[in-house]
Tab-separated table of C-alpha atoms and ligand atoms in Angstrom:
chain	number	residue	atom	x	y	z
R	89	UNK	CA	-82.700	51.122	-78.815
R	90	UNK	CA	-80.918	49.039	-75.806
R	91	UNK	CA	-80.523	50.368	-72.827
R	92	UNK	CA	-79.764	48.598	-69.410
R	93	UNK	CA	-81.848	50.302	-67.075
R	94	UNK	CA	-81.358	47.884	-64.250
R	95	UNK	CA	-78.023	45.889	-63.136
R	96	UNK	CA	-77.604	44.007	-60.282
R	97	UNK	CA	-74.200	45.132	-59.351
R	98	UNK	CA	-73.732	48.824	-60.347
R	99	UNK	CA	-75.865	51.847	-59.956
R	100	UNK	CA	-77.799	53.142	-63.242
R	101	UNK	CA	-78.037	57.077	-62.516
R	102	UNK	CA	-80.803	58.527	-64.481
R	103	UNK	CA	-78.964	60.777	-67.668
R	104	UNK	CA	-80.650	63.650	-70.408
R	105	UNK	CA	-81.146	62.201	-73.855
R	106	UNK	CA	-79.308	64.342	-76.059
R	107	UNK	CA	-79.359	64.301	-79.837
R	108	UNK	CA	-76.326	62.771	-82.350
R	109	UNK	CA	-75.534	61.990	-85.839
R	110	UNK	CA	-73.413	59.081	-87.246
R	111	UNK	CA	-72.785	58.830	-91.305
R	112	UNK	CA	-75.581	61.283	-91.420
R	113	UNK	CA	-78.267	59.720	-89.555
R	114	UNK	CA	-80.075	61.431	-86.756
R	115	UNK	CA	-79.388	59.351	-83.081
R	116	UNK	CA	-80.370	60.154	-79.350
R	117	UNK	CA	-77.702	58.958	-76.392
R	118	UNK	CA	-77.657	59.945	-72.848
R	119	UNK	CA	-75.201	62.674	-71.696
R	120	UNK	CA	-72.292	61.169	-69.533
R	121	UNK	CA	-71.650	57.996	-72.073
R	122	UNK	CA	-68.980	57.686	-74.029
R	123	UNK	CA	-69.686	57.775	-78.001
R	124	UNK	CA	-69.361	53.587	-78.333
R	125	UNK	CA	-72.183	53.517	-75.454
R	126	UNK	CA	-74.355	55.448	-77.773
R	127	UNK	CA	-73.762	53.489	-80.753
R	128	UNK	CA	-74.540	50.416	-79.029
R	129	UNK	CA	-77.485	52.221	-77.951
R	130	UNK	CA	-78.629	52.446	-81.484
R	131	UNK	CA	-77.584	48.908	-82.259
R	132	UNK	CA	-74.353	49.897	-84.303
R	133	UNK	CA	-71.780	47.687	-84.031
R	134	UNK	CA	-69.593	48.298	-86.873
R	135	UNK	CA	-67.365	51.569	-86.444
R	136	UNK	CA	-65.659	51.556	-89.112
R	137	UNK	CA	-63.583	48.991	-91.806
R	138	UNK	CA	-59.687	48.065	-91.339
R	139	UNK	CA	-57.624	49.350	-93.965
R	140	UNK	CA	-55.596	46.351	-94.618
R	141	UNK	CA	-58.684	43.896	-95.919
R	142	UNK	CA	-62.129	45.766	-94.754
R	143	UNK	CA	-62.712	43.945	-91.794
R	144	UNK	CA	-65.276	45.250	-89.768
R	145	UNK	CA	-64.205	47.223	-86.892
R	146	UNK	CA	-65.666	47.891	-83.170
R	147	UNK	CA	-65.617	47.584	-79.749
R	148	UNK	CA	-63.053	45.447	-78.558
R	149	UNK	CA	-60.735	46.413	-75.465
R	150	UNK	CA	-63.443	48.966	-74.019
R	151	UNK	CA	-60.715	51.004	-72.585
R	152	UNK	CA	-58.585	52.881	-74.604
R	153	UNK	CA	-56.072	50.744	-75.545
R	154	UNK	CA	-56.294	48.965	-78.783
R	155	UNK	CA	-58.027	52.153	-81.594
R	156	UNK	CA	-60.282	49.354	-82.723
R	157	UNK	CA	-63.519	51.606	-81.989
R	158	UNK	CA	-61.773	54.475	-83.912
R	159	UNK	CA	-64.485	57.070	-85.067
R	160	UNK	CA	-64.476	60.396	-87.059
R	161	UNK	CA	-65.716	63.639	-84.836
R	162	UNK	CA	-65.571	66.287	-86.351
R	163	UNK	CA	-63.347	65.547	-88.567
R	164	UNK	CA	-60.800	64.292	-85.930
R	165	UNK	CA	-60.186	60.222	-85.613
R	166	UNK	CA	-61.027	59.603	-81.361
R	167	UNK	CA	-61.418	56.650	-79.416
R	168	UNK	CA	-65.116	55.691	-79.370
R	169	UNK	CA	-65.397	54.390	-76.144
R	170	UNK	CA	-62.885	56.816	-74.136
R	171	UNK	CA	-64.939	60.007	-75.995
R	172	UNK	CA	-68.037	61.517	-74.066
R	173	UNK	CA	-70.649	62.020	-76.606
R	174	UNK	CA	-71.696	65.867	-76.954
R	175	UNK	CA	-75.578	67.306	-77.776
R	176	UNK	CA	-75.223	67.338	-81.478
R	177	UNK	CA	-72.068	65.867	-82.151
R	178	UNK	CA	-71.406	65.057	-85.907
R	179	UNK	CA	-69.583	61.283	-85.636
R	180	UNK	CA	-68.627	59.181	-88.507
R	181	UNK	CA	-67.482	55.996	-89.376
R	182	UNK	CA	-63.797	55.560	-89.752
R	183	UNK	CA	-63.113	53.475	-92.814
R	184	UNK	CA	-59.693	52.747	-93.847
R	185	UNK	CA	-56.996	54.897	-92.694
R	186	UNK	CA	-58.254	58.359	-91.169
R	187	UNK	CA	-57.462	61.470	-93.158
R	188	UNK	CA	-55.937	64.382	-91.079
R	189	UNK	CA	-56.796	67.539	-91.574
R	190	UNK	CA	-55.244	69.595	-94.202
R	191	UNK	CA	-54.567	72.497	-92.651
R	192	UNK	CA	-52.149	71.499	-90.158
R	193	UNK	CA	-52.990	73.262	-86.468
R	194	UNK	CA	-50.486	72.852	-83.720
R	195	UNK	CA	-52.084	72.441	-80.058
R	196	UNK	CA	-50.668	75.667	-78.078
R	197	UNK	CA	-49.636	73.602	-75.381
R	198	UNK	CA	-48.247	76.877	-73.639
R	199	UNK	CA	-45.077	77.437	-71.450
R	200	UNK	CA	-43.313	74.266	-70.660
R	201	UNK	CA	-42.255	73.415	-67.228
R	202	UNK	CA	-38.778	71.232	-66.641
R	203	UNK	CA	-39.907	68.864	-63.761
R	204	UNK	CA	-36.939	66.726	-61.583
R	205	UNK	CA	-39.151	63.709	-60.398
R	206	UNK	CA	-37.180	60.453	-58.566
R	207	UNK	CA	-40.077	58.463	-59.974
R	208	UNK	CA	-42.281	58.691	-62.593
R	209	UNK	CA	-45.165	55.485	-62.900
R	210	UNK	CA	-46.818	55.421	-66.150
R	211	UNK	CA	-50.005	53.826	-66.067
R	212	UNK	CA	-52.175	54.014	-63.054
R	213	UNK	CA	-53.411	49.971	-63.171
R	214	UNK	CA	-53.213	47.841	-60.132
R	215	UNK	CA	-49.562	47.500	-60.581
R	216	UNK	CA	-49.137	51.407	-61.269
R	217	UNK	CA	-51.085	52.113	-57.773
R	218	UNK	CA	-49.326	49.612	-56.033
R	219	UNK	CA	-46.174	50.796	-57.122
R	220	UNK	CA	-47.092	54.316	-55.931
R	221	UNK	CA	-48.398	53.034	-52.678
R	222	UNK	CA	-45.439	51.230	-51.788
R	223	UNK	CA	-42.387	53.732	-53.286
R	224	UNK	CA	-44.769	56.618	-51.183
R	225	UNK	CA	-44.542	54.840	-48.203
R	226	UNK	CA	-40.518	55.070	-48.554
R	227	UNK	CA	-41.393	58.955	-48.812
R	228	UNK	CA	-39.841	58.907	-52.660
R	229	UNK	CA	-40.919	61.701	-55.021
R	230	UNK	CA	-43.643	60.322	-57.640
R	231	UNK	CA	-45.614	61.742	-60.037
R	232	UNK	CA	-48.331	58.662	-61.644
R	233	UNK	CA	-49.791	59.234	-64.807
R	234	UNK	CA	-52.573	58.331	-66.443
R	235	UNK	CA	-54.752	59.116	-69.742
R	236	UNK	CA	-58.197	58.309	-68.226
R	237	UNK	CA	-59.960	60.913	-66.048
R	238	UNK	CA	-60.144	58.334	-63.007
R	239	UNK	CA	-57.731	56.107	-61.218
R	240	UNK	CA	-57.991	51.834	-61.358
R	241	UNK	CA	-56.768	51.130	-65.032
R	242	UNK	CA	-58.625	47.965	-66.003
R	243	UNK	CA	-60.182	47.337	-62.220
R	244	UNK	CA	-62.831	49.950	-63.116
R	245	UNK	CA	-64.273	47.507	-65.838
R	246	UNK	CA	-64.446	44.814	-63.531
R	247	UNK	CA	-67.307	43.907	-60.969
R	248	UNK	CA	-66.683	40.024	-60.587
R	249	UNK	CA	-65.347	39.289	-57.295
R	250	UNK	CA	-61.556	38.301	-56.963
R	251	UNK	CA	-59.832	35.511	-55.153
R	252	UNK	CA	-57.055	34.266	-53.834
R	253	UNK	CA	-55.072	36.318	-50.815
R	254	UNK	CA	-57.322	38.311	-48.390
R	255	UNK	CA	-53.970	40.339	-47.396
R	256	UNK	CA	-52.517	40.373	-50.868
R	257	UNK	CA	-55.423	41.226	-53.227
R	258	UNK	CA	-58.131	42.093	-51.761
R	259	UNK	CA	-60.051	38.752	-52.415
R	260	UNK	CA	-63.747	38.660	-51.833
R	261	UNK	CA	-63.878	42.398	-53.365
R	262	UNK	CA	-65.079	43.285	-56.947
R	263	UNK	CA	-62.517	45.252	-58.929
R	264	UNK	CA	-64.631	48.144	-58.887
R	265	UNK	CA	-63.900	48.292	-55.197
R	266	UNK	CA	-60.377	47.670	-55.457
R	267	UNK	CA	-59.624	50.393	-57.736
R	268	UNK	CA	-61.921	52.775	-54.902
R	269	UNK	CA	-59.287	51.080	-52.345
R	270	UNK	CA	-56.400	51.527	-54.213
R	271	UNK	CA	-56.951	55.062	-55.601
R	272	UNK	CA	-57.668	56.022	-52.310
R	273	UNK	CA	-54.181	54.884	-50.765
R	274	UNK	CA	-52.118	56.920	-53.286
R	275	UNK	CA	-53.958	59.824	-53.382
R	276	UNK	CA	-53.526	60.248	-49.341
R	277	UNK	CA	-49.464	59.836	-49.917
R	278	UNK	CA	-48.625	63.391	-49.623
R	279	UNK	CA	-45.225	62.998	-51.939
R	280	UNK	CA	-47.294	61.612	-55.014
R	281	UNK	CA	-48.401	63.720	-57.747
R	282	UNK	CA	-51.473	62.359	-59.716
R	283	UNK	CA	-51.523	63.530	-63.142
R	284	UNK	CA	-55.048	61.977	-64.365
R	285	UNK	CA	-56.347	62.561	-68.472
R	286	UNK	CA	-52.613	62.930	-69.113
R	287	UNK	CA	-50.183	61.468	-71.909
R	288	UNK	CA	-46.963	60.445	-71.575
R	289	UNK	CA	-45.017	60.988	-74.754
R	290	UNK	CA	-41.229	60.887	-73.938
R	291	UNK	CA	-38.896	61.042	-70.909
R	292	UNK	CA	-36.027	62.449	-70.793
R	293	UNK	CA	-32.964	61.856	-68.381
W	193	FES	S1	-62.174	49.480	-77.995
W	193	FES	FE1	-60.026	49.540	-77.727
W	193	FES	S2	-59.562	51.661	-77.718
W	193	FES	FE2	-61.718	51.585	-77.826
């Protein structure tokens, strides 16, 4: 097993070892870390194969963008390294195209609300939370969404130190902190909604 017990940046809080199975075989992860952390764990690398020519398949954005770490759980393809790993979760490689389930099973998604927004940010990044800061500060209506469960986008991968404008972009402050920064701003503007873990399929006007 790997593990990084130690880093010299970020803080390594100490997490249960919980029990998991990929393609059959018995694993242990840590609660908290997403199913990719847990492979890599275990030294798996390979998630799956491509469909078009076998091509081994993995980790490669790290944040929910690309499907490339595409896994089976329970019999349901997810995002390997946006999916918490559970205490006896049954994962599986993906290989090829992902079956769906045969028994089709629509989500109750409940009573639908009609919502009259004058903007709507998709994509809470550095350039979604600057939007929000600065259309909130004009006291427009927002709502900013997001499908992760924290705001930042791709600042919350990054602890290098950025450079440039003091004023303009925070230089001399890891990403990390910027997203902190940032997500703090919008979430004091009183006329922006945050809708965090949240999809955006359509809009309509
Ligand atoms: S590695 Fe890209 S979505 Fe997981």
């Amino acid at each position: 097993m790997e593990n990084i017990t130690k880093h010299p940046i970020l803080e390594i809080p100490d997490k249960k070892k919980i029990k998991f199975k990929f393609d059959g075989k018995l694993l242990y992860g840590f609660e908290g870390m997403v199913i990719s952390s847990a492979l890599f764990l275990n030294k798996i690398r390979i998630f799956g194969h491509h469909k078009k020519d076998g091509s081994p398949q993995g980790l490669f954005c790290s944040n929910g963008q690309c499907s490339q770490c595409n896994v089976i759980v329970n019999g349901i393809p997810v995002k390997a390294c946006m999916t918490p790993l559970k205490v006896g979760m049954i994962v599986e490689s993906c290989n090829g195209l992902p079956e769906l389930p045969a028994e089709d099973d629509p989500v109750d998604v409940g009573d639908s609300e009609i919502i009259e927004i004058e903007v709507l940010i998709i994509g809470a990044g550095p350039a979604g939370l600057s939007a929000t800061k600065i259309l909130g500060e004009y006291k427009l209506k927002i709502i900013l969404v997001d499908d992760k469960d924290r705001l930042g986008g791709k600042l919350v991968l990054q602890t290098h130190k950025f450079f440039g404008s003091q004023e303009e972009v925070y230089a001399g402050k890891r990403g990390i902190e910027i997203a902190k920064i940032l997500g703090q701003q919008v979430q004091s503007l009183p006329n922006a909604q945050i809708w965090l873990n949240s999809v955006c399929l359509a809009v309509f006007s």
